[in-house]
Short mmCIF file of C-alpha atoms and ligand atoms in Angstrom, two decimals:
data_model
loop_
_atom_site.label_atom_id
_atom_site.label_comp_id
_atom_site.label_asym_id
_atom_site.label_seq_id
_atom_site.Cartn_x
_atom_site.Cartn_y
_atom_site.Cartn_z
CA MET A 26 -0.57 0.30 -0.01
CA LEU A 27 2.67 2.56 1.14
CA ILE A 28 4.44 1.80 -2.56
CA LYS A 29 2.28 3.56 -3.78
CA SER A 30 2.87 6.62 -2.94
CA ASN A 31 6.05 6.60 -5.38
CA PRO A 32 9.08 8.28 -4.54
CA SER A 33 10.46 9.70 -7.28
CA TRP A 34 13.71 7.80 -6.78
CA VAL A 35 11.51 4.41 -8.13
CA MET A 36 10.09 5.92 -11.02
CA LYS A 37 11.55 3.64 -13.71
CA GLU A 38 15.16 5.09 -15.24
CA GLY A 39 15.06 7.65 -17.12
CA GLN A 40 11.89 8.94 -16.34
CA GLU A 41 14.07 11.17 -13.93
CA THR A 42 15.67 14.89 -15.16
CA PRO A 43 19.08 14.72 -16.33
CA GLU A 44 21.30 16.10 -14.40
CA SER A 45 22.53 18.60 -17.59
CA ILE A 46 18.83 20.09 -17.74
CA TYR A 47 18.77 20.08 -13.70
CA LEU A 48 22.48 22.18 -13.42
CA ASN A 49 21.32 24.71 -16.24
CA ARG A 50 17.98 25.40 -14.56
CA ARG A 51 19.25 26.11 -10.99
CA ASN A 52 21.84 28.03 -11.90
CA LEU A 53 19.44 29.86 -13.90
CA ILE A 54 17.73 30.08 -10.42
CA LYS A 55 19.70 30.79 -8.47
CA GLY A 56 20.63 33.47 -10.53
CA PHE A 57 24.45 32.07 -11.84
CA ALA A 58 23.83 32.14 -15.69
CA GLY A 59 26.43 34.23 -16.55
CA ALA A 60 28.83 31.19 -15.04
CA LEU A 61 27.25 28.87 -17.37
CA ALA A 62 28.36 30.51 -20.93
CA VAL A 63 32.12 29.51 -19.60
CA GLY A 64 31.01 26.28 -19.62
CA SER A 65 32.19 25.70 -16.21
CA ILE A 66 29.63 24.41 -13.38
CA GLY A 67 32.39 23.81 -10.80
CA GLY A 68 32.44 26.32 -7.97
CA ASN A 69 29.23 28.40 -9.38
CA VAL A 70 27.26 26.76 -6.33
CA GLY A 71 24.95 28.65 -4.49
CA SER A 72 26.85 29.23 -0.64
CA ALA A 73 23.62 26.61 0.88
CA LEU A 74 24.70 23.96 -1.18
CA ALA A 75 28.81 25.01 -0.57
CA GLN A 76 28.01 23.86 2.93
CA GLU A 77 31.24 26.20 4.07
CA GLY A 78 32.57 25.18 7.71
CA ARG A 79 33.24 22.01 6.37
CA LYS A 80 36.75 21.33 7.86
CA PRO A 81 39.92 19.01 6.32
CA LEU A 82 41.06 16.49 7.31
CA GLU A 83 44.00 14.41 7.41
CA PHE A 84 43.81 11.12 5.70
CA THR A 85 45.96 8.69 3.55
CA HIS A 86 45.65 7.81 0.20
CA ASN A 87 44.55 3.91 -0.17
CA ASP A 88 45.36 2.84 -3.03
CA ALA A 89 44.49 -0.47 -3.61
CA TYR A 90 40.88 1.22 -4.63
CA VAL A 91 41.23 2.52 -8.08
CA LEU A 92 38.16 4.02 -10.84
CA ASP A 93 37.95 3.08 -14.45
CA ARG A 94 36.32 6.45 -14.81
CA ASP A 95 36.76 10.24 -13.92
CA LEU A 96 35.77 11.34 -10.10
CA THR A 97 32.10 13.07 -9.90
CA PRO A 98 32.85 16.79 -9.48
CA GLU A 99 32.67 17.51 -6.42
CA ASP A 100 28.76 20.53 -6.40
CA VAL A 101 28.02 17.48 -8.81
CA ASN A 102 28.16 14.85 -5.71
CA ILE A 103 26.44 17.22 -2.94
CA THR A 104 23.33 18.50 -5.37
CA TYR A 105 22.16 15.46 -6.71
CA ASN A 106 21.27 13.40 -3.88
CA ASN A 107 18.66 10.38 -2.77
CA PHE A 108 18.15 11.83 0.96
CA TYR A 109 14.38 11.19 2.02
CA GLU A 110 14.42 12.77 5.64
CA PHE A 111 14.98 15.77 3.51
CA GLY A 112 12.57 15.09 0.56
CA SER A 113 12.05 12.92 -2.18
CA HIS A 114 13.48 15.03 -4.89
CA LYS A 115 17.15 14.71 -5.35
CA GLN A 116 16.76 18.40 -6.21
CA ILE A 117 15.86 19.90 -3.01
CA SER A 118 17.50 17.48 -0.69
CA ALA A 119 21.09 19.78 -1.32
CA ASN A 120 18.90 22.74 -0.17
CA ALA A 121 16.90 20.94 3.21
CA ALA A 122 19.96 19.52 4.19
CA GLU A 123 21.25 22.40 5.58
CA HIS A 124 18.96 22.45 9.07
CA LEU A 125 20.97 19.30 9.71
CA LYS A 126 23.24 19.56 12.15
CA PRO A 127 25.91 17.03 12.34
CA ARG A 128 28.23 18.80 15.11
CA PRO A 129 27.12 17.61 18.38
CA TRP A 130 26.19 14.27 16.98
CA GLN A 131 26.13 11.25 19.39
CA VAL A 132 27.27 7.88 17.94
CA VAL A 133 25.65 4.69 19.82
CA ILE A 134 27.20 1.49 19.48
CA ASP A 135 24.76 -1.99 21.72
CA GLY A 136 23.10 -4.86 20.71
CA LEU A 137 25.25 -8.35 21.86
CA VAL A 138 28.48 -6.64 22.17
CA ASN A 139 31.00 -7.30 25.34
CA LYS A 140 31.80 -3.40 24.77
CA PRO A 141 28.76 -1.04 24.39
CA LEU A 142 29.60 2.41 23.58
CA THR A 143 27.86 5.73 23.04
CA LEU A 144 30.71 8.74 22.31
CA ASP A 145 30.72 12.69 20.15
CA VAL A 146 31.47 11.46 16.43
CA ASP A 147 34.67 12.71 16.61
CA ASP A 148 35.45 10.52 19.32
CA LEU A 149 34.54 7.53 17.49
CA ILE A 150 36.47 9.51 14.62
CA ALA A 151 39.64 9.90 17.15
CA ARG A 152 39.31 6.28 18.12
CA VAL A 153 39.40 4.56 14.89
CA GLY A 154 43.67 5.17 14.68
CA GLY A 155 43.83 7.42 11.25
CA LEU A 156 40.88 7.89 8.25
CA GLU A 157 41.92 6.70 4.67
CA GLU A 158 40.39 7.89 1.45
CA ARG A 159 38.90 5.27 -0.78
CA LEU A 160 37.76 6.05 -5.07
CA TYR A 161 34.67 4.46 -4.45
CA ARG A 162 31.77 3.64 -7.56
CA HIS A 163 28.44 3.82 -6.24
CA ARG A 164 25.48 2.56 -8.18
CA CYS A 165 21.68 3.24 -7.08
CA VAL A 166 19.46 0.78 -7.99
CA GLU A 167 17.81 4.02 -10.11
CA ALA A 168 20.35 3.07 -12.29
CA TRP A 169 22.13 6.02 -12.18
CA SER A 170 25.93 6.34 -10.90
CA MET A 171 28.79 7.77 -9.51
CA THR A 172 32.27 8.66 -8.23
CA VAL A 173 33.44 9.08 -4.71
CA PRO A 174 36.86 9.95 -3.20
CA TRP A 175 35.88 9.32 0.76
CA ILE A 176 37.33 9.56 3.52
CA GLY A 177 36.80 7.16 6.68
CA PHE A 178 37.61 4.01 7.95
CA PRO A 179 36.22 0.11 7.35
CA VAL A 180 33.27 -0.90 9.17
CA GLN A 181 35.68 -3.18 11.03
CA LYS A 182 37.12 -1.19 13.41
CA ILE A 183 33.44 -0.59 14.80
CA VAL A 184 33.40 -4.55 15.11
CA ASP A 185 37.08 -4.40 17.03
CA LEU A 186 35.78 -1.23 19.66
CA VAL A 187 32.99 -3.01 21.04
CA GLU A 188 33.71 -7.03 20.79
CA PRO A 189 30.41 -8.66 19.66
CA GLN A 190 29.82 -11.76 21.04
CA GLY A 191 29.03 -14.71 19.09
CA SER A 192 25.25 -14.51 19.00
CA ALA A 193 25.78 -11.47 16.73
CA LYS A 194 25.14 -11.66 13.62
CA TYR A 195 23.94 -8.99 11.75
CA LEU A 196 24.43 -5.30 12.03
CA ARG A 197 21.56 -3.10 12.20
CA MET A 198 22.07 0.53 11.05
CA GLU A 199 19.39 3.26 12.01
CA THR A 200 19.67 7.03 10.81
CA PHE A 201 18.96 10.03 13.02
CA ASN A 202 15.24 10.81 13.41
CA ASP A 203 14.58 14.14 14.24
CA GLY A 204 12.41 16.34 12.97
CA SER A 205 13.62 19.31 13.31
CA MET A 206 16.11 18.64 11.20
CA ALA A 207 14.88 17.67 8.26
CA ASP A 208 11.84 18.26 7.06
CA GLY A 209 10.61 14.95 5.43
CA ILE A 210 9.95 13.49 8.37
CA GLY A 211 7.40 14.92 9.37
CA SER A 212 5.71 15.78 5.72
CA GLN A 213 5.63 12.43 4.64
CA PRO A 214 4.61 10.62 7.81
CA TRP A 215 3.69 7.55 5.10
CA TYR A 216 7.64 6.30 5.38
CA PRO A 217 8.72 4.35 8.32
CA TRP A 218 10.63 6.35 10.32
CA PRO A 219 13.78 6.17 11.40
CA TYR A 220 15.59 4.74 7.77
CA VAL A 221 17.00 1.41 8.78
CA GLU A 222 20.08 -0.84 7.25
CA GLY A 223 21.58 -4.29 7.81
CA VAL A 224 23.87 -6.63 6.82
CA THR A 225 25.65 -9.75 7.82
CA MET A 226 28.41 -10.22 10.05
CA GLY A 227 30.31 -11.09 7.00
CA GLU A 228 29.98 -8.27 5.01
CA ALA A 229 30.05 -6.18 7.73
CA THR A 230 33.67 -6.85 8.54
CA ASN A 231 34.63 -6.83 4.90
CA ASP A 232 37.31 -4.80 3.50
CA LEU A 233 35.01 -2.91 1.32
CA ALA A 234 32.13 -2.06 4.21
CA PHE A 235 33.29 1.71 5.24
CA LEU A 236 31.93 4.20 6.75
CA ALA A 237 32.45 7.32 5.37
CA VAL A 238 33.28 10.69 7.49
CA GLY A 239 34.32 12.78 4.86
CA ALA A 240 35.06 13.59 0.89
CA TYR A 241 36.67 15.84 -1.20
CA GLY A 242 39.30 16.15 1.48
CA LYS A 243 37.33 17.46 4.00
CA GLN A 244 34.44 16.99 6.21
CA ILE A 245 31.59 15.16 4.64
CA ALA A 246 28.88 17.62 3.28
CA ASN A 247 25.23 17.44 4.63
CA SER A 248 23.13 16.11 1.55
CA MET A 249 25.96 13.38 1.26
CA GLY A 250 24.34 12.07 4.91
CA ALA A 251 27.12 13.88 7.20
CA PRO A 252 28.24 13.29 9.55
CA ILE A 253 28.91 10.04 8.80
CA ARG A 254 27.21 7.10 6.49
CA LEU A 255 27.87 3.71 5.53
CA HIS A 256 29.24 2.74 1.69
CA LEU A 257 28.51 -0.56 -0.08
CA PRO A 258 30.06 -0.57 -2.86
CA TRP A 259 29.36 -3.80 -4.20
CA LYS A 260 25.59 -3.31 -3.85
CA TYR A 261 22.36 -0.68 -4.95
CA GLY A 262 22.64 3.01 -3.42
CA PHE A 263 20.24 2.57 -0.89
CA LYS A 264 22.31 0.08 1.26
CA SER A 265 24.10 2.71 2.12
CA ILE A 266 22.41 4.17 5.32
CA LYS A 267 23.44 8.20 5.74
CA SER A 268 23.51 10.30 8.52
CA ILE A 269 24.24 7.03 11.14
CA VAL A 270 23.37 7.46 14.67
CA ARG A 271 23.04 3.94 16.19
CA PHE A 272 24.86 0.35 15.03
CA SER A 273 23.24 -2.31 17.05
CA PHE A 274 24.55 -5.80 16.52
CA VAL A 275 21.38 -7.95 17.10
CA GLU A 276 20.68 -11.91 15.61
CA GLU A 277 17.55 -11.66 14.06
CA ARG A 278 17.91 -9.87 10.52
CA PRO A 279 16.51 -5.95 9.59
CA VAL A 280 14.62 -5.05 7.84
CA SER A 281 16.16 -2.23 5.55
CA TYR A 282 14.26 1.02 4.71
CA TRP A 283 13.14 0.03 1.46
CA GLU A 284 12.59 -3.87 2.00
CA ASN A 285 9.92 -2.29 4.44
CA ILE A 286 8.39 0.28 2.61
CA SER A 287 7.78 -1.94 -0.68
CA ASP A 288 7.19 -5.17 1.57
CA GLY A 289 10.16 -7.00 -0.26
CA ARG A 290 8.40 -7.33 -3.91
CA GLU A 291 11.27 -4.42 -4.97
CA TYR A 292 13.39 -3.62 -2.58
CA GLY A 293 15.27 -6.35 -0.67
CA PHE A 294 17.35 -6.84 1.96
CA TRP A 295 20.62 -8.45 0.36
CA ALA A 296 20.12 -5.91 -2.71
CA ASN A 297 23.40 -6.85 -4.59
CA VAL A 298 24.17 -5.34 -8.07
CA ASN A 299 23.59 -7.81 -10.75
CA PRO A 300 23.14 -5.90 -14.05
CA GLN A 301 21.07 -9.64 -15.10
CA VAL A 302 18.78 -9.07 -12.69
CA PRO A 303 15.59 -6.55 -13.49
CA HIS A 304 14.16 -4.60 -11.55
CA PRO A 305 10.73 -5.22 -11.13
CA ARG A 306 9.88 -1.77 -13.36
CA TRP A 307 13.36 -2.27 -14.92
CA SER A 308 16.19 -3.06 -16.11
CA GLN A 309 19.46 -2.53 -14.44
CA ALA A 310 21.84 -4.22 -17.19
CA THR A 311 23.38 -0.13 -18.06
CA GLU A 312 23.27 2.64 -15.87
CA ARG A 313 23.92 7.08 -16.38
CA VAL A 314 27.38 7.75 -14.87
CA LEU A 315 26.59 10.92 -13.47
CA HIS A 316 28.36 14.24 -15.75
CA THR A 317 29.15 12.50 -18.45
CA GLY A 318 26.15 12.27 -20.81
CA GLU A 319 27.18 8.15 -20.14
CA ARG A 320 25.48 5.08 -20.09
CA VAL A 321 27.90 2.49 -19.71
CA PRO A 322 27.08 -1.36 -18.74
CA THR A 323 26.71 -2.33 -15.01
CA LEU A 324 28.57 -5.20 -13.44
CA LEU A 325 28.07 -8.14 -11.48
CA PHE A 326 28.57 -6.58 -8.22
CA ASN A 327 29.68 -3.08 -9.62
CA GLY A 328 32.93 -4.82 -10.42
CA TYR A 329 33.90 -5.46 -6.77
CA GLY A 330 33.58 -9.57 -7.32
CA ASP A 331 36.75 -10.70 -6.21
CA GLN A 332 35.96 -8.91 -3.06
CA VAL A 333 32.66 -10.20 -1.74
CA ALA A 334 31.29 -13.20 -4.38
CA HIS A 335 32.28 -15.57 -1.87
CA LEU A 336 29.97 -13.53 0.86
CA TYR A 337 27.64 -15.52 -1.42
CA ASP A 338 27.79 -19.26 -1.43
CA GLY A 339 25.10 -21.09 -0.17
CA LEU A 340 23.08 -18.55 -0.55
CA GLU A 341 21.69 -18.76 -3.77
CA GLY A 342 18.20 -19.51 -2.73
CA GLU A 343 17.67 -16.33 -2.25
CA LEU A 344 17.28 -13.23 -3.71
CA LEU A 345 20.60 -11.75 -3.85
CA TYR A 346 19.70 -8.96 -6.79
CA ARG A 347 17.51 -6.76 -5.42
N1 MTE B 427 19.10 8.23 5.88
C1 MTE B 427 19.02 7.44 4.59
N2 MTE B 427 20.00 7.43 3.84
C2 MTE B 427 20.27 7.19 2.21
C3 MTE B 427 18.99 7.69 1.74
C4 MTE B 427 17.91 7.71 2.31
O1 MTE B 427 17.28 8.71 1.42
N3 MTE B 427 18.04 7.99 3.91
N4 MTE B 427 19.51 7.05 0.37
C5 MTE B 427 20.18 6.36 -0.66
C6 MTE B 427 19.97 5.87 -1.87
S1 MTE B 427 18.85 5.45 -2.79
C7 MTE B 427 21.51 6.15 -2.47
S2 MTE B 427 21.54 6.20 -3.93
C8 MTE B 427 22.90 6.84 -1.52
C9 MTE B 427 22.81 7.99 -2.20
O2 MTE B 427 23.86 9.03 -1.36
P1 MTE B 427 24.39 9.90 -1.81
O3 MTE B 427 23.51 11.41 -2.05
O4 MTE B 427 25.32 11.04 -1.53
O5 MTE B 427 24.50 10.09 -3.50
O6 MTE B 427 22.03 6.69 0.10
C10 MTE B 427 21.34 5.91 0.46
N5 MTE B 427 21.79 6.43 1.78
MO1 MO B 428 19.66 4.84 -4.40
#
């Protein structure tokens, strides 16, 4: 029933506004039409969208993760977002996300662990012992993709801090649920807030599972999920939960936000990228690379199969690809 509300990001591919048109329109609205004449959109974002005041971060670059394509420009990543807490349109969430207050930010790590923790996000960052930069590809279930120079740390570091017990089978994560910071929470009461996601312990401790606290050399922008968000580059984008306030190690498989909304019919728990398994309403064979105007073939596990395919051995009976 809830799926009938038909959120924009579950639209069939190709029905979205191409970002080239969108950026033009936004720049015109903001009065930056002149800047477009020089053929550049970089640096022309409005001050609200630029989200100034984000601190530069110290990190080491991890060159194990190389891209097969260019980096998506920062202003494109900051202004083209899925962040339902701020509304259902990519075009408005970046502006609306200005109301998010990413600091101070308390993080709870609890559940079936020996050493539960409640701490400030900056204390958590201090305790994981150094940040790294990784270039990752991101594939949204809507068949668009981007690349991001994330700065953060592997989820494994959280596991090390709290020492999950043997009975912990899944890691459940939750986004903030504060309507005073996010208009979309109150204005879309039919959605099951807070946004929840989950992964198996095997997935959580895979080196690819990454918690981003920064991007493009500085603290992560509000619209991209400040102050801390997950990125699982082999899964459809909706698994990569933003603005996390709670990590819980649990025995039962969590029900994800979009799995809940669609009753598992359109979006499931596993959501591994697979070009050969279409979404019930569109093909996943190719993807539109943000900002480039190109459409390229989508790869199994988004190209990260060497690192993660083994996680699904013996699980062939599960709906692994939606
Ligand atoms: N809390 C929360 N996390 C979320 C979402 C959301 O709406 N709320 N959208 C998801 C989807 S569908 C995608 S594609 C990515 C988008 O990340 P980006 O806006 O940084 O590109 O975030 C994911 N994480
Ligand atoms: Mo997505």
